[in-house]
Each structure stands twice: as structure tokens, then as C-alpha cells.
PDB file of C-alpha atoms in Angstrom:
ATOM      1  CA  MET A  21      -0.123   0.044   0.122  1.00 49.00           C
ATOM      2  CA  ASN A  22       1.033   3.475  -0.983  1.00 50.00           C
ATOM      3  CA  ALA A  23       2.026   5.572   1.687  1.00 51.00           C
ATOM      4  CA  ALA A  24      -0.520   8.793   2.181  1.00 51.00           C
ATOM      5  CA  ALA A  25       0.627  11.582   0.192  1.00 52.00           C
ATOM      6  CA  GLU A  26       1.878  14.413   2.174  1.00 55.00           C
ATOM      7  CA  PRO A  27       0.020  17.610   2.324  1.00 54.00           C
ATOM      8  CA  ARG A  28       1.665  19.861  -0.605  1.00 55.00           C
ATOM      9  CA  PRO A  29       2.941  23.437   1.389  1.00 54.00           C
ATOM     10  CA  VAL A  30       1.752  26.172   0.210  1.00 49.00           C
ATOM     11  CA  PRO A  31       4.388  28.343  -1.518  1.00 50.00           C
ATOM     12  CA  ASP A  32       4.589  31.955   0.379  1.00 52.00           C
ATOM     13  CA  ASP A  33       3.457  33.531  -2.672  1.00 49.00           C
ATOM     14  CA  GLU A  34       0.111  31.699  -2.852  1.00 48.00           C
ATOM     15  CA  THR A  35      -0.338  32.817   0.564  1.00 51.00           C
ATOM     16  CA  ALA A  36       0.368  36.589  -0.021  1.00 54.00           C
ATOM     17  CA  GLY A  37      -1.843  36.363  -3.091  1.00 59.00           C
ATOM     18  CA  GLY A  38      -4.605  34.950  -0.987  1.00 61.00           C
ATOM     19  CA  GLU A  39      -4.354  37.874   1.773  1.00 61.00           C
ATOM     20  CA  THR A  40      -4.024  40.294  -1.137  1.00 68.00           C
ATOM     21  CA  THR A  41      -7.127  39.322  -3.110  1.00 80.00           C
ATOM     22  CA  ALA A  42      -9.061  39.542   0.206  1.00 74.00           C
ATOM     23  CA  ALA A  43      -7.908  43.063   0.927  1.00 76.00           C
ATOM     24  CA  ASP A  44      -8.603  44.495  -2.692  1.00 75.00           C
ATOM     25  CA  GLY A  45     -12.164  42.833  -2.049  1.00 77.00           C
ATOM     26  CA  ARG A  46     -12.745  45.075   1.201  1.00 80.00           C
ATOM     27  CA  ARG A  47     -10.878  48.181  -0.412  1.00 82.00           C
ATOM     28  CA  ARG A  48     -13.328  47.801  -3.131  1.00 81.00           C
ATOM     29  CA  GLN A  49     -16.460  47.082  -0.601  1.00 83.00           C
ATOM     30  CA  ALA A  50     -15.452  50.553   1.687  1.00 85.00           C
ATOM     31  CA  ARG A  51     -14.973  52.305  -1.717  1.00 86.00           C
ATOM     32  CA  GLY A  52     -18.154  51.426  -3.031  1.00 85.00           C
ATOM     33  CA  ARG A  53     -20.180  52.062   0.506  1.00 88.00           C
ATOM     34  CA  THR A  54     -18.494  55.428  -0.099  1.00 92.00           C
ATOM     35  CA  THR A  55     -19.697  56.417  -3.281  1.00 93.00           C
ATOM     36  CA  ARG A  56     -23.118  55.086  -2.155  1.00 92.00           C
ATOM     37  CA  ARG A  57     -22.943  57.590   0.635  1.00 91.00           C
ATOM     38  CA  LYS A  58     -22.054  60.180  -1.495  1.00 93.00           C
ATOM     39  CA  LEU A  59     -24.596  59.510  -4.032  1.00 94.00           C
ATOM     40  CA  ILE A  60     -27.273  59.443  -1.210  1.00 91.00           C
ATOM     41  CA  GLY A  61     -26.180  63.094   0.143  1.00 90.00           C
ATOM     42  CA  ALA A  62     -26.119  64.268  -3.335  1.00 92.00           C
ATOM     43  CA  ALA A  63     -29.571  63.541  -4.068  1.00 90.00           C
ATOM     44  CA  VAL A  64     -30.665  64.812  -0.940  1.00 86.00           C
ATOM     45  CA  GLU A  65     -28.932  67.913  -1.758  1.00 87.00           C
ATOM     46  CA  SER A  66     -30.016  68.511  -5.193  1.00 89.00           C
ATOM     47  CA  LEU A  67     -34.259  67.497  -3.943  1.00 85.00           C
ATOM     48  CA  ALA A  68     -33.816  70.419  -1.430  1.00 82.00           C
ATOM     49  CA  GLU A  69     -32.222  72.642  -3.749  1.00 86.00           C
ATOM     50  CA  ARG A  70     -33.626  71.879  -6.931  1.00 88.00           C
ATOM     51  CA  GLY A  71     -36.368  69.899  -6.376  1.00 86.00           C
ATOM     52  CA  TRP A  72     -37.345  66.150  -7.856  1.00 87.00           C
ATOM     53  CA  HIS A  73     -37.785  67.312 -11.672  1.00 86.00           C
ATOM     54  CA  ALA A  74     -34.630  68.938 -11.635  1.00 89.00           C
ATOM     55  CA  THR A  75     -32.932  65.645  -9.587  1.00 90.00           C
ATOM     56  CA  THR A  76     -31.551  63.524 -12.486  1.00 92.00           C
ATOM     57  CA  MET A  77     -29.116  60.903 -12.072  1.00 93.00           C
ATOM     58  CA  LEU A  78     -26.455  63.193 -13.960  1.00 93.00           C
ATOM     59  CA  GLU A  79     -27.406  65.886 -11.659  1.00 94.00           C
ATOM     60  CA  VAL A  80     -26.483  63.823  -8.862  1.00 94.00           C
ATOM     61  CA  ALA A  81     -23.613  61.773  -9.736  1.00 95.00           C
ATOM     62  CA  GLU A  82     -21.931  65.230 -10.918  1.00 94.00           C
ATOM     63  CA  ARG A  83     -22.638  66.641  -7.203  1.00 94.00           C
ATOM     64  CA  ALA A  84     -21.004  63.530  -5.839  1.00 94.00           C
ATOM     65  CA  GLY A  85     -18.023  63.298  -8.103  1.00 94.00           C
ATOM     66  CA  VAL A  86     -18.367  60.332  -9.624  1.00 93.00           C
ATOM     67  CA  SER A  87     -19.473  58.822 -13.250  1.00 93.00           C
ATOM     68  CA  ARG A  88     -22.864  58.744 -14.330  1.00 92.00           C
ATOM     69  CA  GLY A  89     -22.043  54.769 -14.991  1.00 92.00           C
ATOM     70  CA  ALA A  90     -20.924  54.666 -11.194  1.00 91.00           C
ATOM     71  CA  ALA A  91     -24.261  56.449 -10.271  1.00 93.00           C
ATOM     72  CA  GLN A  92     -26.331  53.811 -12.151  1.00 93.00           C
ATOM     73  CA  HIS A  93     -24.093  50.853 -11.173  1.00 93.00           C
ATOM     74  CA  HIS A  94     -25.418  51.632  -7.469  1.00 93.00           C
ATOM     75  CA  PHE A  95     -28.737  52.803  -8.015  1.00 94.00           C
ATOM     76  CA  PRO A  96     -29.911  51.419 -11.693  1.00 93.00           C
ATOM     77  CA  THR A  97     -33.106  54.296 -11.609  1.00 90.00           C
ATOM     78  CA  ARG A  98     -33.850  57.764  -9.820  1.00 88.00           C
ATOM     79  CA  GLU A  99     -36.771  55.869  -7.928  1.00 86.00           C
ATOM     80  CA  SER A 100     -34.056  53.335  -6.313  1.00 90.00           C
ATOM     81  CA  LEU A 101     -32.197  56.365  -5.341  1.00 90.00           C
ATOM     82  CA  VAL A 102     -34.857  57.965  -4.044  1.00 83.00           C
ATOM     83  CA  VAL A 103     -35.951  55.062  -1.955  1.00 84.00           C
ATOM     84  CA  ALA A 104     -32.426  55.002  -0.775  1.00 88.00           C
ATOM     85  CA  ALA A 105     -32.406  58.708   0.421  1.00 85.00           C
ATOM     86  CA  VAL A 106     -35.416  58.560   1.923  1.00 82.00           C
ATOM     87  CA  GLU A 107     -34.545  55.533   4.163  1.00 84.00           C
ATOM     88  CA  GLN A 108     -31.350  57.315   4.822  1.00 83.00           C
ATOM     89  CA  LEU A 109     -32.980  60.564   5.936  1.00 80.00           C
ATOM     90  CA  GLY A 110     -35.485  58.422   7.979  1.00 80.00           C
ATOM     91  CA  GLU A 111     -32.353  56.659   9.890  1.00 83.00           C
ATOM     92  CA  GLU A 112     -30.874  59.833  10.646  1.00 82.00           C
ATOM     93  CA  GLN A 113     -33.607  61.159  12.291  1.00 79.00           C
ATOM     94  CA  ILE A 114     -34.149  58.369  14.730  1.00 82.00           C
ATOM     95  CA  THR A 115     -30.453  58.567  15.181  1.00 85.00           C
ATOM     96  CA  GLU A 116     -30.430  62.183  16.046  1.00 82.00           C
ATOM     97  CA  LEU A 117     -33.400  61.277  18.246  1.00 82.00           C
ATOM     98  CA  ARG A 118     -31.666  58.750  20.121  1.00 83.00           C
ATOM     99  CA  ARG A 119     -28.119  60.583  20.387  1.00 85.00           C
ATOM    100  CA  ARG A 120     -30.411  63.539  22.099  1.00 82.00           C
ATOM    101  CA  ALA A 121     -32.022  60.895  24.636  1.00 82.00           C
ATOM    102  CA  ASP A 122     -29.707  61.157  26.887  1.00 81.00           C
ATOM    103  CA  GLU A 123     -29.679  64.673  27.255  1.00 83.00           C
ATOM    104  CA  LEU A 124     -33.435  64.795  28.201  1.00 85.00           C
ATOM    105  CA  PRO A 125     -34.203  65.997  31.678  1.00 87.00           C
ATOM    106  CA  PRO A 126     -36.258  63.982  34.231  1.00 83.00           C
ATOM    107  CA  GLY A 127     -39.691  64.964  35.571  1.00 81.00           C
ATOM    108  CA  ARG A 128     -42.230  67.506  34.135  1.00 79.00           C
ATOM    109  CA  ALA A 129     -39.281  69.406  32.039  1.00 85.00           C
ATOM    110  CA  ARG A 130     -38.948  66.058  30.241  1.00 87.00           C
ATOM    111  CA  THR A 131     -42.227  66.523  28.044  1.00 88.00           C
ATOM    112  CA  PRO A 132     -41.355  70.030  26.686  1.00 87.00           C
ATOM    113  CA  ALA A 133     -38.072  69.030  25.704  1.00 89.00           C
ATOM    114  CA  VAL A 134     -39.199  66.058  23.874  1.00 88.00           C
ATOM    115  CA  ALA A 135     -41.852  68.066  22.343  1.00 86.00           C
ATOM    116  CA  GLU A 136     -39.208  70.622  20.820  1.00 85.00           C
ATOM    117  CA  MET A 137     -36.915  67.607  19.849  1.00 85.00           C
ATOM    118  CA  LEU A 138     -39.790  66.004  17.781  1.00 84.00           C
ATOM    119  CA  LEU A 139     -40.453  69.279  16.372  1.00 81.00           C
ATOM    120  CA  ASP A 140     -37.066  70.233  15.203  1.00 79.00           C
ATOM    121  CA  LEU A 141     -37.231  66.869  13.314  1.00 78.00           C
ATOM    122  CA  TYR A 142     -39.191  68.423  10.244  1.00 81.00           C
ATOM    123  CA  THR A 143     -36.864  71.634   9.802  1.00 78.00           C
ATOM    124  CA  GLY A 144     -33.872  72.087   7.442  1.00 74.00           C
ATOM    125  CA  VAL A 145     -32.547  70.540   4.437  1.00 77.00           C
ATOM    126  CA  LYS A 146     -33.361  67.636   4.652  1.00 77.00           C
ATOM    127  CA  PHE A 147     -36.889  68.212   5.461  1.00 82.00           C
ATOM    128  CA  ARG A 148     -37.137  70.741   2.291  1.00 81.00           C
ATOM    129  CA  ALA A 149     -36.075  67.483   0.273  1.00 82.00           C
ATOM    130  CA  ALA A 150     -38.726  65.401   2.046  1.00 83.00           C
ATOM    131  CA  LEU A 151     -41.293  68.137   1.214  1.00 84.00           C
ATOM    132  CA  ASP A 152     -40.599  68.196  -2.337  1.00 84.00           C
ATOM    133  CA  LEU A 153     -40.808  64.589  -2.330  1.00 86.00           C
ATOM    134  CA  TRP A 154     -44.269  64.426  -1.095  1.00 87.00           C
ATOM    135  CA  VAL A 155     -45.448  67.216  -3.989  1.00 87.00           C
ATOM    136  CA  ALA A 156     -44.291  65.505  -6.290  1.00 87.00           C
ATOM    137  CA  ALA A 157     -45.685  62.198  -5.386  1.00 88.00           C
ATOM    138  CA  SER A 158     -49.040  64.121  -5.395  1.00 89.00           C
ATOM    139  CA  HIS A 159     -48.692  64.280  -9.360  1.00 88.00           C
ATOM    140  CA  ASP A 160     -46.566  61.020  -9.985  1.00 87.00           C
ATOM    141  CA  ALA A 161     -48.395  58.055  -9.715  1.00 89.00           C
ATOM    142  CA  GLY A 162     -45.109  56.291 -10.241  1.00 85.00           C
ATOM    143  CA  LEU A 163     -43.087  57.890  -7.372  1.00 86.00           C
ATOM    144  CA  ARG A 164     -45.706  57.846  -5.306  1.00 88.00           C
ATOM    145  CA  GLU A 165     -46.169  53.759  -5.340  1.00 88.00           C
ATOM    146  CA  VAL A 166     -42.448  53.549  -4.198  1.00 85.00           C
ATOM    147  CA  LEU A 167     -43.021  56.633  -2.050  1.00 87.00           C
ATOM    148  CA  VAL A 168     -46.357  56.010   0.266  1.00 89.00           C
ATOM    149  CA  PRO A 169     -45.022  52.575   1.721  1.00 89.00           C
ATOM    150  CA  LEU A 170     -41.359  53.623   2.519  1.00 85.00           C
ATOM    151  CA  GLN A 171     -42.847  57.199   4.081  1.00 84.00           C
ATOM    152  CA  ALA A 172     -45.238  55.114   6.176  1.00 88.00           C
ATOM    153  CA  ARG A 173     -42.495  52.780   7.320  1.00 87.00           C
ATOM    154  CA  VAL A 174     -40.379  55.247   8.555  1.00 84.00           C
ATOM    155  CA  GLY A 175     -43.265  57.416  10.223  1.00 87.00           C
ATOM    156  CA  ARG A 176     -44.105  54.812  12.080  1.00 90.00           C
ATOM    157  CA  GLU A 177     -40.492  54.301  13.377  1.00 88.00           C
ATOM    158  CA  ALA A 178     -40.611  57.699  14.719  1.00 87.00           C
ATOM    159  CA  HIS A 179     -43.773  57.491  16.006  1.00 91.00           C
ATOM    160  CA  ARG A 180     -42.678  54.365  18.243  1.00 91.00           C
ATOM    161  CA  VAL A 181     -39.430  56.545  18.926  1.00 89.00           C
ATOM    162  CA  ALA A 182     -41.806  59.187  20.437  1.00 90.00           C
ATOM    163  CA  VAL A 183     -43.423  57.111  22.211  1.00 91.00           C
ATOM    164  CA  GLU A 184     -40.205  55.533  24.062  1.00 89.00           C
ATOM    165  CA  LEU A 185     -38.949  59.334  24.686  1.00 88.00           C
ATOM    166  CA  LEU A 186     -41.987  60.382  26.109  1.00 88.00           C
ATOM    167  CA  GLY A 187     -42.506  57.053  28.192  1.00 88.00           C
ATOM    168  CA  ALA A 188     -46.181  57.376  27.096  1.00 89.00           C
ATOM    169  CA  ASP A 189     -48.927  54.369  27.799  1.00 91.00           C
ATOM    170  CA  GLU A 190     -50.434  53.627  24.320  1.00 92.00           C
ATOM    171  CA  THR A 191     -53.021  51.359  26.127  1.00 91.00           C
ATOM    172  CA  ARG A 192     -54.698  54.554  27.393  1.00 92.00           C
ATOM    173  CA  PRO A 193     -57.281  56.112  25.454  1.00 92.00           C
ATOM    174  CA  GLY A 194     -56.221  59.068  23.365  1.00 93.00           C
ATOM    175  CA  VAL A 195     -52.394  58.616  24.067  1.00 92.00           C
ATOM    176  CA  ARG A 196     -51.648  57.360  20.752  1.00 93.00           C
ATOM    177  CA  GLU A 197     -53.690  60.093  19.159  1.00 94.00           C
ATOM    178  CA  ALA A 198     -51.674  62.729  20.879  1.00 93.00           C
ATOM    179  CA  VAL A 199     -48.501  61.320  19.920  1.00 92.00           C
ATOM    180  CA  GLN A 200     -49.511  61.244  16.331  1.00 92.00           C
ATOM    181  CA  ALA A 201     -50.973  64.742  16.261  1.00 92.00           C
ATOM    182  CA  THR A 202     -47.309  66.193  17.751  1.00 91.00           C
ATOM    183  CA  LEU A 203     -45.558  64.463  14.520  1.00 90.00           C
ATOM    184  CA  ASP A 204     -48.494  66.052  12.311  1.00 90.00           C
ATOM    185  CA  LEU A 205     -48.273  69.507  14.266  1.00 90.00           C
ATOM    186  CA  ALA A 206     -43.783  69.144  13.715  1.00 87.00           C
ATOM    187  CA  ARG A 207     -44.821  68.676   9.869  1.00 87.00           C
ATOM    188  CA  GLY A 208     -46.913  71.551   9.843  1.00 86.00           C
ATOM    189  CA  LEU A 209     -44.850  74.012  11.542  1.00 85.00           C
ATOM    190  CA  GLY A 210     -41.800  72.718   9.133  1.00 84.00           C
ATOM    191  CA  LEU A 211     -43.842  73.695   6.324  1.00 83.00           C
ATOM    192  CA  ALA A 212     -44.663  77.401   7.848  1.00 81.00           C
ATOM    193  CA  ASN A 213     -41.023  77.882   8.677  1.00 78.00           C
ATOM    194  CA  LEU A 214     -40.011  76.890   4.947  1.00 77.00           C
ATOM    195  CA  LEU A 215     -41.101  80.568   3.560  1.00 77.00           C
ATOM    196  CA  THR A 216     -40.662  82.562   6.853  1.00 78.00           C
ATOM    197  CA  ASP A 217     -38.500  82.850  10.260  1.00 75.00           C
ATOM    198  CA  ASP A 218     -41.460  81.284  12.334  1.00 73.00           C
ATOM    199  CA  ALA A 219     -39.342  80.966  15.430  1.00 77.00           C
ATOM    200  CA  PRO A 220     -40.786  83.338  18.154  1.00 81.00           C
ATOM    201  CA  ARG A 221     -44.449  81.912  17.032  1.00 82.00           C
ATOM    202  CA  ARG A 222     -42.909  78.051  16.923  1.00 81.00           C
ATOM    203  CA  ALA A 223     -42.033  78.670  20.187  1.00 84.00           C
ATOM    204  CA  GLN A 224     -44.737  79.953  21.804  1.00 87.00           C
ATOM    205  CA  ILE A 225     -46.747  76.573  20.164  1.00 87.00           C
ATOM    206  CA  VAL A 226     -44.162  74.327  21.343  1.00 85.00           C
ATOM    207  CA  ARG A 227     -44.595  75.481  25.021  1.00 86.00           C
ATOM    208  CA  GLN A 228     -48.486  75.211  24.840  1.00 89.00           C
ATOM    209  CA  TRP A 229     -48.436  72.117  22.934  1.00 89.00           C
ATOM    210  CA  ALA A 230     -45.986  70.860  25.532  1.00 88.00           C
ATOM    211  CA  ARG A 231     -48.378  71.061  28.243  1.00 88.00           C
ATOM    212  CA  MET A 232     -51.302  69.647  26.141  1.00 89.00           C
ATOM    213  CA  LEU A 233     -49.006  66.714  25.610  1.00 88.00           C
ATOM    214  CA  ASP A 234     -48.145  66.098  29.217  1.00 86.00           C
ATOM    215  CA  ALA A 235     -51.927  66.182  30.287  1.00 86.00           C
ATOM    216  CA  ALA A 236     -52.551  63.631  27.575  1.00 86.00           C
ATOM    217  CA  VAL A 237     -49.735  61.376  27.780  1.00 83.00           C
TER     218      VAL A 237
END
């Protein structure tokens, strides 16, 4: 009987080659993630500044500093880019709420602080980008089909986090509606703030709403 063949030693250059291939793969993945983030960021900026109709794949690619082909490799259609942008906006909203949660005061001062946090969600460049998409979707059936279920999912997550921050018990009558009304009010105030600086009136409304919310939850 022949003796079992001894395992062939792996040459140093083969081992190094395998490690190099794996490292190259990780670098490509990292570059891909970076490019994707740039494209999503550029899409949000373009939506806020120029609106849905002017936010073409070419426009986004140029803002991101990549080729149109690279952009379409990550996002074959404009709608797929919008989905990613809305998801990113939603994630950033929730991340910001959770980051600020540790700074919330205890006791009765907590509700006004939470109310202000929630109302602040719907301000600035990101809200303008989302608003333009909502307006465009009201006239574009294809965009609406993509956006409505996605926005509903983002809205449910914002509601859930708001309940957590308030320490609200939604089994009590009216509590769920009070939390949802807070988010709806925030969108309305954000819309009013787009055209003029509404800060003084906004501050008064926040204080009054916080008192009503505290009693409701």
C-alpha cells in the first residue's frame, strides 16, 4: 500500500496572493460604500435645492463627483436612489433622536424637551428634500407607488421612538392620537417655517403644545 501523500506546502507567494485578494475585496467594498453615501447625500442636497424634476442621475453624479455609470451601478433608476435617500433620512432622524435622548431632563421638564426635539425633526434641508418628494408624488403615480409605503414605514418608526421618549402608555385612550398629533403638528410647523422665520410663534406653540401633551400622556 502506498503511503498517504503528504500535503503540498503552500508557497509563500500563494498565501500572500490570497491575502492580497481578500484585502482588495475589502477595499472595493469600502469604496463602494463611500460612493453610495456620496450619491445619497448629493441626492438629498439636489432635492432640497432644485426639486424632484431637476434631480436627474447626471445631476446627482456630478454633485457626488462620480461618473454617471458609477451612479447607475449603485442605483439603476432615479426611484431606487430616492428610496435609499428617504431611508437614509429616516435613519438619521431616529439616530438623532436617540443621540439626544440621554440629554433629556427628568420629571415634568421632560415632555417639553421631547416635544421640542420632535418638532425640530421637520426643519432644515432634509425636511425640504422630503417635502419636495411629497409634492412630486402627489402628481407622479410611479413615484407615489414607491414613496407611500416607504414613508409609512419611516413614520411608524418615528412614532415608536416618540412613544419611548415620552414614556407614554398607548393602551390609555387618546395617547396614541396625542403622539401622532405631535408629529403631524411638527410637519405643519416645518412647512410654515420654509417661507419665513417662524421661530417666535413656533416657540409659543411648542410651550403650549407641551402642556397639552403632558396632560394627555
